[in-house]
Amino acid sequence: MERIIITVVGKDTVGIIAKVCTYLAEVKINVLDISQTIVSGYFNMMMIADRSSSDVDFGACQEALEKLGNEIGVQIRCQREEIFEMMHRI
């Protein structure tokens, strides 16, 4: 399994989850877990996904998600799970 962590932050609008999940489905990235919340009109989502079935390389996936975020007015960040874990160890 090749797990990635995707975070999405920005002003809440209709369709954020749908647009992110549509892209992931198109490139055969499976969503394993998802958590989202809205606080005072700001949207925050964290996803754990498996990209082992995807033909899109990691860098291209990062770029596509960043571009999608720009299009829908949110910031999308994608990291390999092991990098995310190392950054958040105490």
mmCIF file with all atom_site columns, C-alpha atoms in Angstrom:
data_model
loop_
_atom_site.group_PDB
_atom_site.id
_atom_site.type_symbol
_atom_site.label_atom_id
_atom_site.label_alt_id
_atom_site.label_comp_id
_atom_site.label_asym_id
_atom_site.label_entity_id
_atom_site.label_seq_id
_atom_site.pdbx_PDB_ins_code
_atom_site.Cartn_x
_atom_site.Cartn_y
_atom_site.Cartn_z
_atom_site.occupancy
_atom_site.B_iso_or_equiv
_atom_site.pdbx_formal_charge
_atom_site.auth_seq_id
_atom_site.auth_comp_id
_atom_site.auth_asym_id
_atom_site.auth_atom_id
_atom_site.pdbx_PDB_model_num
ATOM 1  C CA . MET A 1 1  ? 0.000   0.000  0.000   1.00 0.00 ? 1  MET A CA 1
ATOM 2  C CA . GLU A 1 2  ? 1.268   3.460  -0.883  1.00 0.00 ? 2  GLU A CA 1
ATOM 3  C CA . ARG A 1 3  ? -0.556  5.798  1.476   1.00 0.00 ? 3  ARG A CA 1
ATOM 4  C CA . ILE A 1 4  ? -0.727  9.559  1.068   1.00 0.00 ? 4  ILE A CA 1
ATOM 5  C CA . ILE A 1 5  ? -2.122  12.305 3.282   1.00 0.00 ? 5  ILE A CA 1
ATOM 6  C CA . ILE A 1 6  ? -4.203  15.007 1.613   1.00 0.00 ? 6  ILE A CA 1
ATOM 7  C CA . THR A 1 7  ? -5.226  18.165 3.464   1.00 0.00 ? 7  THR A CA 1
ATOM 8  C CA . VAL A 1 8  ? -7.668  20.764 2.197   1.00 0.00 ? 8  VAL A CA 1
ATOM 9  C CA . VAL A 1 9  ? -8.167  24.148 3.880   1.00 0.00 ? 9  VAL A CA 1
ATOM 10 C CA . GLY A 1 10 ? -10.115 27.215 2.806   1.00 0.00 ? 10 GLY A CA 1
ATOM 11 C CA . LYS A 1 11 ? -13.360 29.127 2.762   1.00 0.00 ? 11 LYS A CA 1
ATOM 12 C CA . ASP A 1 12 ? -16.299 26.720 2.653   1.00 0.00 ? 12 ASP A CA 1
ATOM 13 C CA . THR A 1 13 ? -18.087 26.379 -0.688  1.00 0.00 ? 13 THR A CA 1
ATOM 14 C CA . VAL A 1 14 ? -20.346 23.785 -2.265  1.00 0.00 ? 14 VAL A CA 1
ATOM 15 C CA . GLY A 1 15 ? -18.616 20.811 -3.891  1.00 0.00 ? 15 GLY A CA 1
ATOM 16 C CA . ILE A 1 16 ? -15.135 20.784 -2.356  1.00 0.00 ? 16 ILE A CA 1
ATOM 17 C CA . ILE A 1 17 ? -15.288 17.140 -1.278  1.00 0.00 ? 17 ILE A CA 1
ATOM 18 C CA . ALA A 1 18 ? -16.964 16.091 -4.534  1.00 0.00 ? 18 ALA A CA 1
ATOM 19 C CA . LYS A 1 19 ? -14.313 17.758 -6.712  1.00 0.00 ? 19 LYS A CA 1
ATOM 20 C CA . VAL A 1 20 ? -11.367 16.339 -4.753  1.00 0.00 ? 20 VAL A CA 1
ATOM 21 C CA . CYS A 1 21 ? -12.889 12.836 -4.669  1.00 0.00 ? 21 CYS A CA 1
ATOM 22 C CA . THR A 1 22 ? -13.757 12.992 -8.381  1.00 0.00 ? 22 THR A CA 1
ATOM 23 C CA . TYR A 1 23 ? -10.118 13.713 -9.250  1.00 0.00 ? 23 TYR A CA 1
ATOM 24 C CA . LEU A 1 24 ? -8.907  10.907 -6.972  1.00 0.00 ? 24 LEU A CA 1
ATOM 25 C CA . ALA A 1 25 ? -11.341 8.423  -8.517  1.00 0.00 ? 25 ALA A CA 1
ATOM 26 C CA . GLU A 1 26 ? -10.293 9.429  -12.051 1.00 0.00 ? 26 GLU A CA 1
ATOM 27 C CA . VAL A 1 27 ? -6.659  8.586  -11.279 1.00 0.00 ? 27 VAL A CA 1
ATOM 28 C CA . LYS A 1 28 ? -7.526  5.409  -9.314  1.00 0.00 ? 28 LYS A CA 1
ATOM 29 C CA . ILE A 1 29 ? -6.540  6.693  -5.881  1.00 0.00 ? 29 ILE A CA 1
ATOM 30 C CA . ASN A 1 30 ? -8.656  5.030  -3.199  1.00 0.00 ? 30 ASN A CA 1
ATOM 31 C CA . VAL A 1 31 ? -9.840  7.090  -0.207  1.00 0.00 ? 31 VAL A CA 1
ATOM 32 C CA . LEU A 1 32 ? -9.272  5.058  2.961   1.00 0.00 ? 32 LEU A CA 1
ATOM 33 C CA . ASP A 1 33 ? -10.370 7.595  5.576   1.00 0.00 ? 33 ASP A CA 1
ATOM 34 C CA . ILE A 1 34 ? -11.734 11.108 5.554   1.00 0.00 ? 34 ILE A CA 1
ATOM 35 C CA . SER A 1 35 ? -12.389 13.701 8.234   1.00 0.00 ? 35 SER A CA 1
ATOM 36 C CA . GLN A 1 36 ? -13.810 17.138 7.607   1.00 0.00 ? 36 GLN A CA 1
ATOM 37 C CA . THR A 1 37 ? -15.098 20.016 9.639   1.00 0.00 ? 37 THR A CA 1
ATOM 38 C CA . ILE A 1 38 ? -16.329 23.538 9.095   1.00 0.00 ? 38 ILE A CA 1
ATOM 39 C CA . VAL A 1 39 ? -15.512 26.198 11.677  1.00 0.00 ? 39 VAL A CA 1
ATOM 40 C CA . SER A 1 40 ? -16.895 29.727 11.269  1.00 0.00 ? 40 SER A CA 1
ATOM 41 C CA . GLY A 1 41 ? -17.208 29.256 7.516   1.00 0.00 ? 41 GLY A CA 1
ATOM 42 C CA . TYR A 1 42 ? -13.749 27.718 7.024   1.00 0.00 ? 42 TYR A CA 1
ATOM 43 C CA . PHE A 1 43 ? -13.466 24.215 5.599   1.00 0.00 ? 43 PHE A CA 1
ATOM 44 C CA . ASN A 1 44 ? -10.823 21.773 6.832   1.00 0.00 ? 44 ASN A CA 1
ATOM 45 C CA . MET A 1 45 ? -10.434 18.215 5.529   1.00 0.00 ? 45 MET A CA 1
ATOM 46 C CA . MET A 1 46 ? -7.863  15.483 5.968   1.00 0.00 ? 46 MET A CA 1
ATOM 47 C CA . MET A 1 47 ? -7.846  12.351 3.850   1.00 0.00 ? 47 MET A CA 1
ATOM 48 C CA . ILE A 1 48 ? -5.777  9.197  3.946   1.00 0.00 ? 48 ILE A CA 1
ATOM 49 C CA . ALA A 1 49 ? -5.641  7.563  0.536   1.00 0.00 ? 49 ALA A CA 1
ATOM 50 C CA . ASP A 1 50 ? -3.927  4.660  -1.214  1.00 0.00 ? 50 ASP A CA 1
ATOM 51 C CA . ARG A 1 51 ? -2.298  5.448  -4.552  1.00 0.00 ? 51 ARG A CA 1
ATOM 52 C CA . SER A 1 52 ? -0.831  2.010  -5.232  1.00 0.00 ? 52 SER A CA 1
ATOM 53 C CA . SER A 1 53 ? -3.332  1.361  -8.090  1.00 0.00 ? 53 SER A CA 1
ATOM 54 C CA . SER A 1 54 ? -2.728  4.733  -9.745  1.00 0.00 ? 54 SER A CA 1
ATOM 55 C CA . ASP A 1 55 ? -0.667  5.208  -12.901 1.00 0.00 ? 55 ASP A CA 1
ATOM 56 C CA . VAL A 1 56 ? -0.123  8.902  -12.055 1.00 0.00 ? 56 VAL A CA 1
ATOM 57 C CA . ASP A 1 57 ? 3.202   9.501  -10.335 1.00 0.00 ? 57 ASP A CA 1
ATOM 58 C CA . PHE A 1 58 ? 3.274   11.218 -6.966  1.00 0.00 ? 58 PHE A CA 1
ATOM 59 C CA . GLY A 1 59 ? 4.666   14.544 -8.227  1.00 0.00 ? 59 GLY A CA 1
ATOM 60 C CA . ALA A 1 60 ? 2.021   14.820 -10.939 1.00 0.00 ? 60 ALA A CA 1
ATOM 61 C CA . CYS A 1 61 ? -0.672  14.033 -8.350  1.00 0.00 ? 61 CYS A CA 1
ATOM 62 C CA . GLN A 1 62 ? 0.657   16.786 -6.062  1.00 0.00 ? 62 GLN A CA 1
ATOM 63 C CA . GLU A 1 63 ? 0.638   19.299 -8.909  1.00 0.00 ? 63 GLU A CA 1
ATOM 64 C CA . ALA A 1 64 ? -2.853  18.339 -10.080 1.00 0.00 ? 64 ALA A CA 1
ATOM 65 C CA . LEU A 1 65 ? -4.289  18.636 -6.568  1.00 0.00 ? 65 LEU A CA 1
ATOM 66 C CA . GLU A 1 66 ? -2.598  22.012 -6.037  1.00 0.00 ? 66 GLU A CA 1
ATOM 67 C CA . LYS A 1 67 ? -4.027  23.233 -9.353  1.00 0.00 ? 67 LYS A CA 1
ATOM 68 C CA . LEU A 1 68 ? -7.480  21.924 -8.421  1.00 0.00 ? 68 LEU A CA 1
ATOM 69 C CA . GLY A 1 69 ? -7.234  23.770 -5.107  1.00 0.00 ? 69 GLY A CA 1
ATOM 70 C CA . ASN A 1 70 ? -6.425  27.014 -6.914  1.00 0.00 ? 70 ASN A CA 1
ATOM 71 C CA . GLU A 1 71 ? -9.421  26.507 -9.208  1.00 0.00 ? 71 GLU A CA 1
ATOM 72 C CA . ILE A 1 72 ? -11.878 25.977 -6.342  1.00 0.00 ? 72 ILE A CA 1
ATOM 73 C CA . GLY A 1 73 ? -10.364 28.515 -3.924  1.00 0.00 ? 73 GLY A CA 1
ATOM 74 C CA . VAL A 1 74 ? -8.789  26.241 -1.316  1.00 0.00 ? 74 VAL A CA 1
ATOM 75 C CA . GLN A 1 75 ? -5.292  25.077 -0.469  1.00 0.00 ? 75 GLN A CA 1
ATOM 76 C CA . ILE A 1 76 ? -4.687  21.377 -1.136  1.00 0.00 ? 76 ILE A CA 1
ATOM 77 C CA . ARG A 1 77 ? -1.534  19.709 0.103   1.00 0.00 ? 77 ARG A CA 1
ATOM 78 C CA . CYS A 1 78 ? -0.527  16.122 -0.632  1.00 0.00 ? 78 CYS A CA 1
ATOM 79 C CA . GLN A 1 79 ? 2.277   14.307 1.219   1.00 0.00 ? 79 GLN A CA 1
ATOM 80 C CA . ARG A 1 80 ? 3.573   10.780 1.383   1.00 0.00 ? 80 ARG A CA 1
ATOM 81 C CA . GLU A 1 81 ? 2.491   9.182  4.648   1.00 0.00 ? 81 GLU A CA 1
ATOM 82 C CA . GLU A 1 82 ? 6.052   8.554  5.823   1.00 0.00 ? 82 GLU A CA 1
ATOM 83 C CA . ILE A 1 83 ? 6.995   12.228 5.328   1.00 0.00 ? 83 ILE A CA 1
ATOM 84 C CA . PHE A 1 84 ? 3.845   13.357 7.144   1.00 0.00 ? 84 PHE A CA 1
ATOM 85 C CA . GLU A 1 85 ? 4.673   10.997 10.036  1.00 0.00 ? 85 GLU A CA 1
ATOM 86 C CA . MET A 1 86 ? 8.254   12.273 10.309  1.00 0.00 ? 86 MET A CA 1
ATOM 87 C CA . MET A 1 87 ? 7.104   15.904 10.310  1.00 0.00 ? 87 MET A CA 1
ATOM 88 C CA . HIS A 1 88 ? 4.608   15.285 13.117  1.00 0.00 ? 88 HIS A CA 1
ATOM 89 C CA . ARG A 1 89 ? 6.674   13.135 15.456  1.00 0.00 ? 89 ARG A CA 1
ATOM 90 C CA . ILE A 1 90 ? 7.429   14.513 18.887  1.00 0.00 ? 90 ILE A CA 1
#
